[in-house]
PDB file of C-alpha atoms and ligand atoms in Angstrom:
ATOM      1  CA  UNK P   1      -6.104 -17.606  -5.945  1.00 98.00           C
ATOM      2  CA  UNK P   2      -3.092 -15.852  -6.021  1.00 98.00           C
ATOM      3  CA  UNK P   3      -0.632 -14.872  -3.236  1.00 98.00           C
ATOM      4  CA  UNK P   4       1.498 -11.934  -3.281  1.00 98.00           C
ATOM      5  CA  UNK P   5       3.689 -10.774  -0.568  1.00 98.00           C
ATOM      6  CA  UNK P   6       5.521  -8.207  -2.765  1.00 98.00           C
ATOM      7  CA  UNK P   7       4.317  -3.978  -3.313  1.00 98.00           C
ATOM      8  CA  UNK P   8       5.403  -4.400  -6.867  1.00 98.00           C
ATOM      9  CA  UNK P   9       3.317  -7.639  -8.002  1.00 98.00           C
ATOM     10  CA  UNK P  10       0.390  -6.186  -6.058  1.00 98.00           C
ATOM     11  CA  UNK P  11       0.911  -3.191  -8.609  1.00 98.00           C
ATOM     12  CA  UNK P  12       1.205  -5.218 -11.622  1.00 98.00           C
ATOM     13  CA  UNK P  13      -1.155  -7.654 -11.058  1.00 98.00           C
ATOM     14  CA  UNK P  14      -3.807  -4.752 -10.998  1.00 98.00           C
ATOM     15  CA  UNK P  15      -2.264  -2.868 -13.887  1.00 98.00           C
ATOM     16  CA  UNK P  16      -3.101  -6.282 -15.925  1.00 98.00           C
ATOM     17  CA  UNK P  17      -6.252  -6.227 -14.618  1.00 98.00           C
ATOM     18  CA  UNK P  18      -6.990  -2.719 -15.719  1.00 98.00           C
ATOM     19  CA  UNK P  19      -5.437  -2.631 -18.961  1.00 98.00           C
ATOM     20  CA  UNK P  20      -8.229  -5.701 -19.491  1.00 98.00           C
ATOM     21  CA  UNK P  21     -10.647  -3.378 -18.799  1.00 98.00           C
ATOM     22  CA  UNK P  22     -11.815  -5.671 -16.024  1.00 98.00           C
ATOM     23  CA  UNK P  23     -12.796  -4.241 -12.511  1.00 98.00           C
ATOM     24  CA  UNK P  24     -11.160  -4.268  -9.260  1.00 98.00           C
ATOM     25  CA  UNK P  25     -12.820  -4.922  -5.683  1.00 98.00           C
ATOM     26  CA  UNK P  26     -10.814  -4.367  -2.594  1.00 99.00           C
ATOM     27  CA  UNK P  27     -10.989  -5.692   0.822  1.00 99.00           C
ATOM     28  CA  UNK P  28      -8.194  -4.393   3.253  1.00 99.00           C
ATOM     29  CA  UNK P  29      -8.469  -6.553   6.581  1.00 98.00           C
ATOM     30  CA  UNK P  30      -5.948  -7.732   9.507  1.00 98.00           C
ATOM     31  CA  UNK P  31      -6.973 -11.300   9.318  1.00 98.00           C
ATOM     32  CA  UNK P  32      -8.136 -13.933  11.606  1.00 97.00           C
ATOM     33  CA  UNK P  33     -10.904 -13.744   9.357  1.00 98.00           C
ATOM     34  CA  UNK P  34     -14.612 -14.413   9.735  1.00 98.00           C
ATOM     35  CA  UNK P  35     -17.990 -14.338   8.299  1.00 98.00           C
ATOM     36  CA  UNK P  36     -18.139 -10.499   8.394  1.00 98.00           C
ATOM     37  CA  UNK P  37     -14.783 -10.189   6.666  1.00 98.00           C
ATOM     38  CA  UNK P  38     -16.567 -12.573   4.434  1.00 98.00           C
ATOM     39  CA  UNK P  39     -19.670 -10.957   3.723  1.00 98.00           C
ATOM     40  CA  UNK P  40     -17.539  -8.235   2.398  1.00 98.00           C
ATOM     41  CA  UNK P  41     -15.196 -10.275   0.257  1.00 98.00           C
ATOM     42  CA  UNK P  42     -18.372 -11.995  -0.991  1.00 98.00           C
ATOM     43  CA  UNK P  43     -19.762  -8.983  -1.377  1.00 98.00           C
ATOM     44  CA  UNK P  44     -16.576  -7.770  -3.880  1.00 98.00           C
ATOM     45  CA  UNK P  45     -16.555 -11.070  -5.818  1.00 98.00           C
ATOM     46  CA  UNK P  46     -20.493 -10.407  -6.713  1.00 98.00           C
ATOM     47  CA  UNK P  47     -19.418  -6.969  -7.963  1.00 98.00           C
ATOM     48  CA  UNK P  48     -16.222  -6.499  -9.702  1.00 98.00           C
ATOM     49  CA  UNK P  49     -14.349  -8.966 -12.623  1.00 98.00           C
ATOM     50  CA  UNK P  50     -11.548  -9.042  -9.555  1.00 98.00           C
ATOM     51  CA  UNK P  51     -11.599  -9.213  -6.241  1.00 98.00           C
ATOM     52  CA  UNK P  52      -8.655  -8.505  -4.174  1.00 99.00           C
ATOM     53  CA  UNK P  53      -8.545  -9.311   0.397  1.00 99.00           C
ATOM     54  CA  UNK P  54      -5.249  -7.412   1.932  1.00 99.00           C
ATOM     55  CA  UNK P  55      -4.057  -9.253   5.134  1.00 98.00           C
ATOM     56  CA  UNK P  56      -1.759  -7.097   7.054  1.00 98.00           C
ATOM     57  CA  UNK P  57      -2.110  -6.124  11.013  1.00 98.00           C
ATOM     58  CA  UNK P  58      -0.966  -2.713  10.435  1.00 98.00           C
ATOM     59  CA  UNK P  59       1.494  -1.226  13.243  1.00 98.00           C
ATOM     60  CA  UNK P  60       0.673   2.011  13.105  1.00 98.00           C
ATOM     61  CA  UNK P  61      -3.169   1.672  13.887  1.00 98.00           C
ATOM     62  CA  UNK P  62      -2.055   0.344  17.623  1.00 98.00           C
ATOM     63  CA  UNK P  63      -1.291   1.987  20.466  1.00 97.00           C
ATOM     64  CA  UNK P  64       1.805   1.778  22.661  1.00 94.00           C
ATOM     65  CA  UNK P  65      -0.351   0.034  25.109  1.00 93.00           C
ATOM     66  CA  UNK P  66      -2.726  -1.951  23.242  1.00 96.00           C
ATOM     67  CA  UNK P  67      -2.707  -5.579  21.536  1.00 95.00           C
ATOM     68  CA  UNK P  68      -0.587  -5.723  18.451  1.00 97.00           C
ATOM     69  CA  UNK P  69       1.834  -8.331  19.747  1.00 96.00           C
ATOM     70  CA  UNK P  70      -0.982 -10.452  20.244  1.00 95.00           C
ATOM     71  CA  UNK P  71      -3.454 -10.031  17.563  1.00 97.00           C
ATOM     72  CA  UNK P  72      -4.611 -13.030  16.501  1.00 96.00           C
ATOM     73  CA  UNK P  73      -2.799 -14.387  13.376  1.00 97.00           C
ATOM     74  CA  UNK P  74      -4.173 -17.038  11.316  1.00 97.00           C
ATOM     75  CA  UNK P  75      -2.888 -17.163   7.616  1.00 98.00           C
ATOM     76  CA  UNK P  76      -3.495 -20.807   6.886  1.00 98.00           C
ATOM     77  CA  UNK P  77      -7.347 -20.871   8.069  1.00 98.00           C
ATOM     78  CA  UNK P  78      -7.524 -17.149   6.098  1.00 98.00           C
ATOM     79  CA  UNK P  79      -6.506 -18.417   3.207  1.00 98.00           C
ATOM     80  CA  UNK P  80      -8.482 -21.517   2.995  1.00 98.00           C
ATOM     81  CA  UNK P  81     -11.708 -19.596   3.775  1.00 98.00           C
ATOM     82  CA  UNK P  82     -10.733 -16.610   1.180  1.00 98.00           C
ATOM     83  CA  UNK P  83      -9.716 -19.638  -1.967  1.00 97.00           C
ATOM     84  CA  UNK P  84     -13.616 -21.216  -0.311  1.00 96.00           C
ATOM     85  CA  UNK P  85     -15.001 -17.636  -1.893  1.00 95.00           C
ATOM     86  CA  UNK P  86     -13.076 -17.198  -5.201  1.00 89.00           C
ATOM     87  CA  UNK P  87     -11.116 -14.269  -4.359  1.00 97.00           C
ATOM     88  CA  UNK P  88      -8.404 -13.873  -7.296  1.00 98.00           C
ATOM     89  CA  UNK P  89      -5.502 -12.054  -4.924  1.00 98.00           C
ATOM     90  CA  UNK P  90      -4.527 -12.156  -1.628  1.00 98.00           C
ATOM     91  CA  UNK P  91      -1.499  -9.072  -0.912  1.00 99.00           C
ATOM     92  CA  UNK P  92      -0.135  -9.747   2.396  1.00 98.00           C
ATOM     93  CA  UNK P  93       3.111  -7.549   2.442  1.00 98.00           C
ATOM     94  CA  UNK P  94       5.709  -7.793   5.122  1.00 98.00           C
ATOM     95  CA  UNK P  95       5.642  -5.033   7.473  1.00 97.00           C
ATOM     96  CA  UNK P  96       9.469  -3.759   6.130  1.00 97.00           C
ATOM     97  CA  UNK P  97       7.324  -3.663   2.901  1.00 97.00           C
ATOM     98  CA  UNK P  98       5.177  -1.570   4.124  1.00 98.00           C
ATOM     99  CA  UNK P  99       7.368   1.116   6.374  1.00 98.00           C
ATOM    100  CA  UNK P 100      10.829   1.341   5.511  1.00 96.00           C
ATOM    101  CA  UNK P 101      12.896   2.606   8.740  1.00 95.00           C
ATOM    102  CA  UNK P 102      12.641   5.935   7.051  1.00 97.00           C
ATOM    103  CA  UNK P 103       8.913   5.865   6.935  1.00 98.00           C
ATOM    104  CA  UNK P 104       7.652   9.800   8.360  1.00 98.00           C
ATOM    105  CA  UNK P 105       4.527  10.265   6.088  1.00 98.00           C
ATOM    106  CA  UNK P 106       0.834  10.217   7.753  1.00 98.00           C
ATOM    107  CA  UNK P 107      -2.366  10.537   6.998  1.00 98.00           C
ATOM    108  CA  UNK P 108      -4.262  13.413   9.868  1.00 98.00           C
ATOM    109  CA  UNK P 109      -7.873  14.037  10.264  1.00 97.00           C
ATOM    110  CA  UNK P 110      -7.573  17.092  12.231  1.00 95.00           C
ATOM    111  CA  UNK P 111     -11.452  16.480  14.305  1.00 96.00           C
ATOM    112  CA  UNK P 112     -12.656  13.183  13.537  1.00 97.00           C
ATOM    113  CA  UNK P 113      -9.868  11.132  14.507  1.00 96.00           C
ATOM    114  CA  UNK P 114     -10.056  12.652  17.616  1.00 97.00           C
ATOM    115  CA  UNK P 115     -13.697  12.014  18.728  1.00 98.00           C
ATOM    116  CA  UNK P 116     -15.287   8.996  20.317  1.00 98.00           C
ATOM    117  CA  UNK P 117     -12.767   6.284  19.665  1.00 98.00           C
ATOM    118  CA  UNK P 118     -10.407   9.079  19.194  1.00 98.00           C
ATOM    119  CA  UNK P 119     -10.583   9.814  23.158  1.00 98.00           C
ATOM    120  CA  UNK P 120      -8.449   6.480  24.132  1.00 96.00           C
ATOM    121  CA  UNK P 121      -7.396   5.849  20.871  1.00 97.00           C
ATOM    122  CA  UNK P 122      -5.799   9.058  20.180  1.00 97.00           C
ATOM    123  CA  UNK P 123      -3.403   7.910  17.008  1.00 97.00           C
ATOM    124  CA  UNK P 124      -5.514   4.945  15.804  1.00 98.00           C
ATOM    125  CA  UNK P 125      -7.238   6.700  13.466  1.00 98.00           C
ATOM    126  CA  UNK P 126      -3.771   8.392  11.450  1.00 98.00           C
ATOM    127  CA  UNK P 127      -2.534   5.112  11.870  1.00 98.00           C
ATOM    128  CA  UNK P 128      -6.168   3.477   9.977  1.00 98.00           C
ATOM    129  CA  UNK P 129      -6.128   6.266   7.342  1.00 98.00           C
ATOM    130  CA  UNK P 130      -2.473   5.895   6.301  1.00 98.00           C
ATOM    131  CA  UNK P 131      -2.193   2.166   5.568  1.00 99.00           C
ATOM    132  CA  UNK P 132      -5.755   2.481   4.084  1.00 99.00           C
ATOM    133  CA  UNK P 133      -4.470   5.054   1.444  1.00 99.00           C
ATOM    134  CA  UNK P 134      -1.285   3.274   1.112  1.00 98.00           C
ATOM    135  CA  UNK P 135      -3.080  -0.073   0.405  1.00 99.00           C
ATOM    136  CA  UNK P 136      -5.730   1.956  -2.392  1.00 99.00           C
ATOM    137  CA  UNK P 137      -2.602   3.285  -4.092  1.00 98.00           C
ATOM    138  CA  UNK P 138      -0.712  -0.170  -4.287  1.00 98.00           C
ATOM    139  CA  UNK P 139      -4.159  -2.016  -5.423  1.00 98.00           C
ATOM    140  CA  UNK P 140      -6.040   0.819  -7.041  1.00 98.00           C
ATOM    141  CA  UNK P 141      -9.166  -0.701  -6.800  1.00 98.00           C
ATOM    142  CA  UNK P 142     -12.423   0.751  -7.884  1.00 98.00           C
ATOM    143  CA  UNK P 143     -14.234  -0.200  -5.283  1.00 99.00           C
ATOM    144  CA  UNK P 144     -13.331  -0.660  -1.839  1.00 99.00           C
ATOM    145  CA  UNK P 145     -15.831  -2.296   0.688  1.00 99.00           C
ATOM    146  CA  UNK P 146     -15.707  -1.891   4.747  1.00 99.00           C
ATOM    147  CA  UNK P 147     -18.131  -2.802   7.496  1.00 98.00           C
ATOM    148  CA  UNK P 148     -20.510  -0.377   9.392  1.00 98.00           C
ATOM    149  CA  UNK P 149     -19.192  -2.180  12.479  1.00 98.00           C
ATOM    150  CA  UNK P 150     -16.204   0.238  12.497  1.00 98.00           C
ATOM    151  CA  UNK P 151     -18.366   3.160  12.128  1.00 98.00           C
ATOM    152  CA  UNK P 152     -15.821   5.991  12.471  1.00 98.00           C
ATOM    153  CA  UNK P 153     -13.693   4.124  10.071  1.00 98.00           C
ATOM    154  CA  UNK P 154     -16.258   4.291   7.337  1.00 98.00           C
ATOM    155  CA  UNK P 155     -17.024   8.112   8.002  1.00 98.00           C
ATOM    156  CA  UNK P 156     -13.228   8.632   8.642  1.00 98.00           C
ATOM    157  CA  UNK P 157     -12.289   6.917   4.888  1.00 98.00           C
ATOM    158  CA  UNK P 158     -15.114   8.483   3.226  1.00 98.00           C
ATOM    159  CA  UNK P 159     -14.138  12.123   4.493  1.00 98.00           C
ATOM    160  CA  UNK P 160     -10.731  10.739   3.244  1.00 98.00           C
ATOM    161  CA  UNK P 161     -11.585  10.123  -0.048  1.00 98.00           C
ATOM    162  CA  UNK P 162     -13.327  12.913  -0.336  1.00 98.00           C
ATOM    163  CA  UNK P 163     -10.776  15.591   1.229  1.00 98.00           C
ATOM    164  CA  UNK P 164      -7.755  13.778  -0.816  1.00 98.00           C
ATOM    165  CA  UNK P 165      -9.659  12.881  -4.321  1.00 98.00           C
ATOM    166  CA  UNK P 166      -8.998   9.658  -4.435  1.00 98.00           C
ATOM    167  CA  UNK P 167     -10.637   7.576  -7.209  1.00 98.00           C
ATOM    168  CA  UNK P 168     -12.306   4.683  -5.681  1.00 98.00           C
ATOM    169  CA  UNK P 169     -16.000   4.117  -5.072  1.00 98.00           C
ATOM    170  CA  UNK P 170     -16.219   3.500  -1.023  1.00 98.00           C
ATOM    171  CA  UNK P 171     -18.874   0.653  -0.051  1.00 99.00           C
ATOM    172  CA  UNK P 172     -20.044   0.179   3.131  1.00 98.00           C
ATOM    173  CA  UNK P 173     -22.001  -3.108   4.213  1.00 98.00           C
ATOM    174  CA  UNK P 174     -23.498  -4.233   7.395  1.00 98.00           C
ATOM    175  CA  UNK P 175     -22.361  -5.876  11.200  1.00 98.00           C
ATOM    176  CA  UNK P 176     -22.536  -9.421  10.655  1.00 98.00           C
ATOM    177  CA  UNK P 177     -23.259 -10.592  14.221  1.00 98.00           C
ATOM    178  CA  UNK P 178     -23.036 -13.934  16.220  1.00 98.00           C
ATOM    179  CA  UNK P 179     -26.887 -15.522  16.666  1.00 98.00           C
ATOM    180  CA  UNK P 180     -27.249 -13.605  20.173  1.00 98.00           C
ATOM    181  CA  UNK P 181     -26.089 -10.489  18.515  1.00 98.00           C
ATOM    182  CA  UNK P 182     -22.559  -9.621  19.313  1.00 98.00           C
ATOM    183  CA  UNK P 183     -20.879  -7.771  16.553  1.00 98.00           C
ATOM    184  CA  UNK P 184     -18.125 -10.259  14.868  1.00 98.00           C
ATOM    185  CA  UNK P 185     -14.533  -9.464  15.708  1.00 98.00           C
ATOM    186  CA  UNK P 186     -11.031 -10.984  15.368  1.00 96.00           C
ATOM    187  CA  UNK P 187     -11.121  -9.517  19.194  1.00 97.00           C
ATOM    188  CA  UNK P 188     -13.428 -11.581  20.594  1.00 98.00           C
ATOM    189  CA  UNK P 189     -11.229 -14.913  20.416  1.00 96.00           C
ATOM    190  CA  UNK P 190      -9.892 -13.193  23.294  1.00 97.00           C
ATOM    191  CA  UNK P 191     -12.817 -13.423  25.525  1.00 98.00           C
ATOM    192  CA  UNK P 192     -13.136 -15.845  28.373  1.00 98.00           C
ATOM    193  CA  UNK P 193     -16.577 -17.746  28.417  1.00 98.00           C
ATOM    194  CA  UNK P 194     -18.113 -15.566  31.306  1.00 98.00           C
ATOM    195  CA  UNK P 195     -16.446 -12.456  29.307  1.00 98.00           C
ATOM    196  CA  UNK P 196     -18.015 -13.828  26.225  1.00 98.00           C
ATOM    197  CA  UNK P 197     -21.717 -14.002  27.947  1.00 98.00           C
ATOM    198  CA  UNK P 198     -21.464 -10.604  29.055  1.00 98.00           C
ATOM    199  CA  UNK P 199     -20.029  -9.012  25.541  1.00 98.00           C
ATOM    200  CA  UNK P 200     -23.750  -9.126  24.211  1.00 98.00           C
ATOM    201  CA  UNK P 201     -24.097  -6.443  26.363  1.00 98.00           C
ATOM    202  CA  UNK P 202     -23.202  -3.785  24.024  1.00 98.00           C
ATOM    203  CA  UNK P 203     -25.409  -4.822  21.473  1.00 98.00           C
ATOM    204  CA  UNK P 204     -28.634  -5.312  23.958  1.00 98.00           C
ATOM    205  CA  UNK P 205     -27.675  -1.468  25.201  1.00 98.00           C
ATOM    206  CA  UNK P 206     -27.722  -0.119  21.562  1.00 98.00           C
ATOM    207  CA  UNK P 207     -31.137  -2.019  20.413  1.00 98.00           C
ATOM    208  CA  UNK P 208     -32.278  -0.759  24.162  1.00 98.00           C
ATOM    209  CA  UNK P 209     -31.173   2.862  22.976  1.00 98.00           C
ATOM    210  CA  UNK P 210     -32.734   2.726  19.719  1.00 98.00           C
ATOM    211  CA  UNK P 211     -36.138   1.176  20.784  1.00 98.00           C
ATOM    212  CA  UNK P 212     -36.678   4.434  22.758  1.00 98.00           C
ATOM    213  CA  UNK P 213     -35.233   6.785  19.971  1.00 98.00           C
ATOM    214  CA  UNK P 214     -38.504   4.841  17.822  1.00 98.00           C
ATOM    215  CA  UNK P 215     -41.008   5.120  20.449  1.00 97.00           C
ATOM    216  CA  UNK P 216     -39.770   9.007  20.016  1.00 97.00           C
ATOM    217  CA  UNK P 217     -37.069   9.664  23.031  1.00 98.00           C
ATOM    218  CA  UNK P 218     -35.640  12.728  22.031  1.00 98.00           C
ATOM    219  CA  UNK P 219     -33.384  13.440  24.624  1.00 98.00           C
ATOM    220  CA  UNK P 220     -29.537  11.650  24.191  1.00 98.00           C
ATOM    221  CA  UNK P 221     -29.057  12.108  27.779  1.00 98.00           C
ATOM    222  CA  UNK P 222     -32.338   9.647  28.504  1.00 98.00           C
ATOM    223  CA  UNK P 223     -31.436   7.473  25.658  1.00 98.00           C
ATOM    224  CA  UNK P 224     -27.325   7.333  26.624  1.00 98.00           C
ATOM    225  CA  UNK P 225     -28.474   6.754  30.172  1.00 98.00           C
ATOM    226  CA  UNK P 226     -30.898   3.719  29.101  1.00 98.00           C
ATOM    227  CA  UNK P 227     -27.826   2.344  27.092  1.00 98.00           C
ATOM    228  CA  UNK P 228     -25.599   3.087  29.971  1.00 98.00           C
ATOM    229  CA  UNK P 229     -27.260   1.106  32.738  1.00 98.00           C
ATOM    230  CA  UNK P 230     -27.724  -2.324  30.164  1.00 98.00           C
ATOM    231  CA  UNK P 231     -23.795  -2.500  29.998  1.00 98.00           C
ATOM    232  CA  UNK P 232     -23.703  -1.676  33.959  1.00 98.00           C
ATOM    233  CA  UNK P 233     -25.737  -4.613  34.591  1.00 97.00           C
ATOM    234  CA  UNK P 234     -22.836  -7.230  32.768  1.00 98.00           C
ATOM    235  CA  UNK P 235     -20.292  -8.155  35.799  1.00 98.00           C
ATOM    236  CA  UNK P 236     -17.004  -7.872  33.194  1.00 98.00           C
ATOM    237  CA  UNK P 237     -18.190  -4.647  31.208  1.00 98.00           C
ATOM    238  CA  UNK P 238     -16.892  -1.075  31.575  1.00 98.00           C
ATOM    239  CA  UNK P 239     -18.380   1.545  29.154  1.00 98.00           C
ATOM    240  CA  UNK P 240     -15.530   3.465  27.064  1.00 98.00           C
ATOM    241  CA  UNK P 241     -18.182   6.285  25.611  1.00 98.00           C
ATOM    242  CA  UNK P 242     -21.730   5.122  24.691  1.00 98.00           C
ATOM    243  CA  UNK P 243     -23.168   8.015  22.003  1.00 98.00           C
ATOM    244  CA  UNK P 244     -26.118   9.402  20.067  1.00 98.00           C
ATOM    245  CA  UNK P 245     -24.283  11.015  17.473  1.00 98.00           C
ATOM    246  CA  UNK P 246     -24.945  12.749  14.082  1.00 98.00           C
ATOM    247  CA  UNK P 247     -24.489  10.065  11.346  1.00 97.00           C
ATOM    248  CA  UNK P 248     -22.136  12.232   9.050  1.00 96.00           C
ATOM    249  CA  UNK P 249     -20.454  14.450  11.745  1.00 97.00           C
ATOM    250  CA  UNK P 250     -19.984  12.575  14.260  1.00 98.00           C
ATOM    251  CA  UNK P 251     -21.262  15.589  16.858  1.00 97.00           C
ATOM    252  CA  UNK P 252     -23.327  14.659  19.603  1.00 96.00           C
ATOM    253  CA  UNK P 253     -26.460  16.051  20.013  1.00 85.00           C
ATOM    254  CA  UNK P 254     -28.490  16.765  23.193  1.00 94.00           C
ATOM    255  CA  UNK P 255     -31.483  16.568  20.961  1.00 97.00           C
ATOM    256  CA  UNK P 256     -31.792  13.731  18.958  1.00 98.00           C
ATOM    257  CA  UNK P 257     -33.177  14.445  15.426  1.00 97.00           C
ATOM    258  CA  UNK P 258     -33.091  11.330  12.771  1.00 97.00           C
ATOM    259  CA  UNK P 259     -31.398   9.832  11.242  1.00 98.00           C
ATOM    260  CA  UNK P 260     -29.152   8.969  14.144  1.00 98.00           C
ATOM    261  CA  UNK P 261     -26.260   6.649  15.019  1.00 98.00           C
ATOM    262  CA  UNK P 262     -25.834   5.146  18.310  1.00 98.00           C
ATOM    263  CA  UNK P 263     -22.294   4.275  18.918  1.00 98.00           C
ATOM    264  CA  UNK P 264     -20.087   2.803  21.605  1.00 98.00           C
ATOM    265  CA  UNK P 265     -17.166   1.154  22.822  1.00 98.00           C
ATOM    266  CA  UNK P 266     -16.980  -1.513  25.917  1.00 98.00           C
ATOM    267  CA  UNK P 267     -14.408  -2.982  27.859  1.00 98.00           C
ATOM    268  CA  UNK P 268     -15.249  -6.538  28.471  1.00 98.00           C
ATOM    269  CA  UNK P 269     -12.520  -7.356  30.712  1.00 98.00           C
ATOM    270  CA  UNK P 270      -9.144  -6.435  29.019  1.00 97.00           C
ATOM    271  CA  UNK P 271     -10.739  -6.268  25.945  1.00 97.00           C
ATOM    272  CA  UNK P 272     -12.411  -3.552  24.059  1.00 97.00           C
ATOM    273  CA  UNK P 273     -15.252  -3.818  21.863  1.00 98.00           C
ATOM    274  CA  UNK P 274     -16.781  -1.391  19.687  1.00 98.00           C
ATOM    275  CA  UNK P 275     -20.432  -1.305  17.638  1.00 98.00           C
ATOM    276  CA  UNK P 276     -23.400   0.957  16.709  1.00 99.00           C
ATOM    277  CA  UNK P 277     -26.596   1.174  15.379  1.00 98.00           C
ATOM    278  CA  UNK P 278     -28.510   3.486  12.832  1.00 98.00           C
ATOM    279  CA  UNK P 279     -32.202   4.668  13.482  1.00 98.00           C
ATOM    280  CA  UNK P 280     -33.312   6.368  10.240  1.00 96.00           C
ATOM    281  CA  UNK P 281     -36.540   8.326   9.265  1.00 89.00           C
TER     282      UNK P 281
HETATM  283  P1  AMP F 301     -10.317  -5.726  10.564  1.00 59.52           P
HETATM  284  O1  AMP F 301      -9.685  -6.983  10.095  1.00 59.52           O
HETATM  285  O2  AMP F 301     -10.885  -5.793  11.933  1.00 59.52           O
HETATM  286  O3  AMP F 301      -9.422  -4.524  10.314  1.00 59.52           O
HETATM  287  O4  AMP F 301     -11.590  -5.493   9.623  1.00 59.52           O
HETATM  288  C1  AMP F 301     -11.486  -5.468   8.226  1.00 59.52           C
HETATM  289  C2  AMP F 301     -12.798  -5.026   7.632  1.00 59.52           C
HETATM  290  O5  AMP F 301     -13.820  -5.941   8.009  1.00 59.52           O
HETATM  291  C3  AMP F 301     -13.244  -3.640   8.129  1.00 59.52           C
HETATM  292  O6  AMP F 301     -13.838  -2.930   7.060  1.00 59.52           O
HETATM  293  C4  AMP F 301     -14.250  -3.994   9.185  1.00 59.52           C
HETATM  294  O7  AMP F 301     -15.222  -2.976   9.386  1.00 59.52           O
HETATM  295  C5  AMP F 301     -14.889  -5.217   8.575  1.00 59.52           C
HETATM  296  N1  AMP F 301     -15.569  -5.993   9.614  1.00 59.52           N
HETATM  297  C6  AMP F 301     -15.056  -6.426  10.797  1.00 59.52           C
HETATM  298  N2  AMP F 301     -15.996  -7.051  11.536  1.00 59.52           N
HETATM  299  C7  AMP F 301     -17.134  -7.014  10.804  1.00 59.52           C
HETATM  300  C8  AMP F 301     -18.473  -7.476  11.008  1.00 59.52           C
HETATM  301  N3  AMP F 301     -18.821  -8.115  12.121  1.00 59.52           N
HETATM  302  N4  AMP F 301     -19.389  -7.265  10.041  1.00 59.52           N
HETATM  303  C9  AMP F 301     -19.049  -6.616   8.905  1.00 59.52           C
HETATM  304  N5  AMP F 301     -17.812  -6.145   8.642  1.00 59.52           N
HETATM  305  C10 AMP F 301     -16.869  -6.330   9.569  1.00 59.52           C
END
């Protein structure tokens, strides 16, 4: 496994690969990896000659406000459990790399960026979109693979793609979750045991949600409501938005029609938590 800290070696290291002809799988992350970061990089290994994991806790994805100062860093444990998986290249570039003090240029979704995690995270998503087309022209991969647990990501990147041409094939794979179901997160090393017993809440809300949306609940006010009152009933947990929303659009509808995604975001104590669940056909 390879380690490159440098734009240019990211660059030529992929160039090599492609004048081989071989393939090129791409895994941008922020570290303090786990076993859903895994799944993915697992994921690219199974699929392409190369596989490629970016470590880099992107700036310009965090608010004035929020955590970046103490997002959990651990490169030594990341790159023991990445070299555990045979991934070929690890690109962790300095930030300087990254934005030079000139650096103006974003990325803007005019509408999606500002919806649900959009509301209280009103330049996250520029901030996501820009280092994620920065990283795909640096590694150029063919595919790039992301987890349904950031669900607006995955619908924010694909509209990317889309709007902006870019030549990669987007992959999207499921929430790897804890045994009692929380959604896997470098956030939740920050919760306190208590904080940690309540967290499940979010995920007990959205199977709550989508259990009635089966048994043929229609209305997202009865279903949101439902969804609502399971986080209520956790001590440490404040609900952000909890929503029945159109998979693609990301619109909410007063009338559910399928498929569906229900999607929210928690504060458990200081710390916010986001995940979602799909109810097809
Ligand atoms: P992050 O390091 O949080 O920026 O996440 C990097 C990638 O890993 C993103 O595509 C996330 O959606 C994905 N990811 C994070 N947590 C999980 C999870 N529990 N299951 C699957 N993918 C995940």
């Amino acid at each position: 496994m390879t380690i490159i800290d440098s734009i240019e070696r990211m660059s030529a290291f992929s160039d090599e690969a492609r004048a081989k002809s071989l393939s090129i799988g791409f895994v941008p992350t922020m570290g303090a990896l786990h076993e859903g970061h895994l799944s993915l990089a697992r994921r690219s290994c199974s699929e392409n000659d190369r596989t490629v994991v970016s470590i880099f806790v992107n700036p310009l994805q965090f608010g004035p406000r929020e955590d970046l100062d103490r997002y959990p860093r651990d490169m030594e444990g990341d790159l023991a459990k990445l070299s555990s998986i045979r991934t070929d290249a690890v690109f962790a570039p300095a930030m300087e790399a990254m934005y030079n003090e000139r650096f103006e240029t974003h990325v803007i979704q005019e509408n999606l960026s500002m919806m649900l995690c959009g509301v209280s995270r009103p330049t996250h998503f520029r901030g996501v979109l820009t280092v994620v087309l920065k990283l795909l022209n640096i590694v150029r991969p063919h595919r790039a693979y992301f987890g349904q647990k950031d669900y607006q990501q995955t619908v924010a990147i694909r509209r990317m793609a889309r709007d902006l041409n870019i030549p990669v094939n987007i992959v999207v794979l499921p929430t790897v979750r804890e045994r009692d179901g929380l959604a896997m997160s470098s956030r939740n090393r920050y919760l306190s045991d208590s904080e940690r017993r309540d967290a499940v809440c979010l995920y007990r809300a959205l199977t709550a949600g989508s259990e009635l949306v089966r048994r043929g609940e229609r209305s997202a006010r009865v279903v949101v409501q439902k969804m609502r009152g399971v986080v209520e009933n956790a001590p440490s947990a404040r609900v952000d938005y909890l929503a029945a929303v159109d998979p693609d659009s990301l619109e909410s509808r007063e009338e559910i029609s399928l498929p569906v995604a229900l999607v929210g975001a928690v504060y458990v104590g200081a710390t916010r938590l986001i995940d979602n669940v799909t109810v097809e056909e």
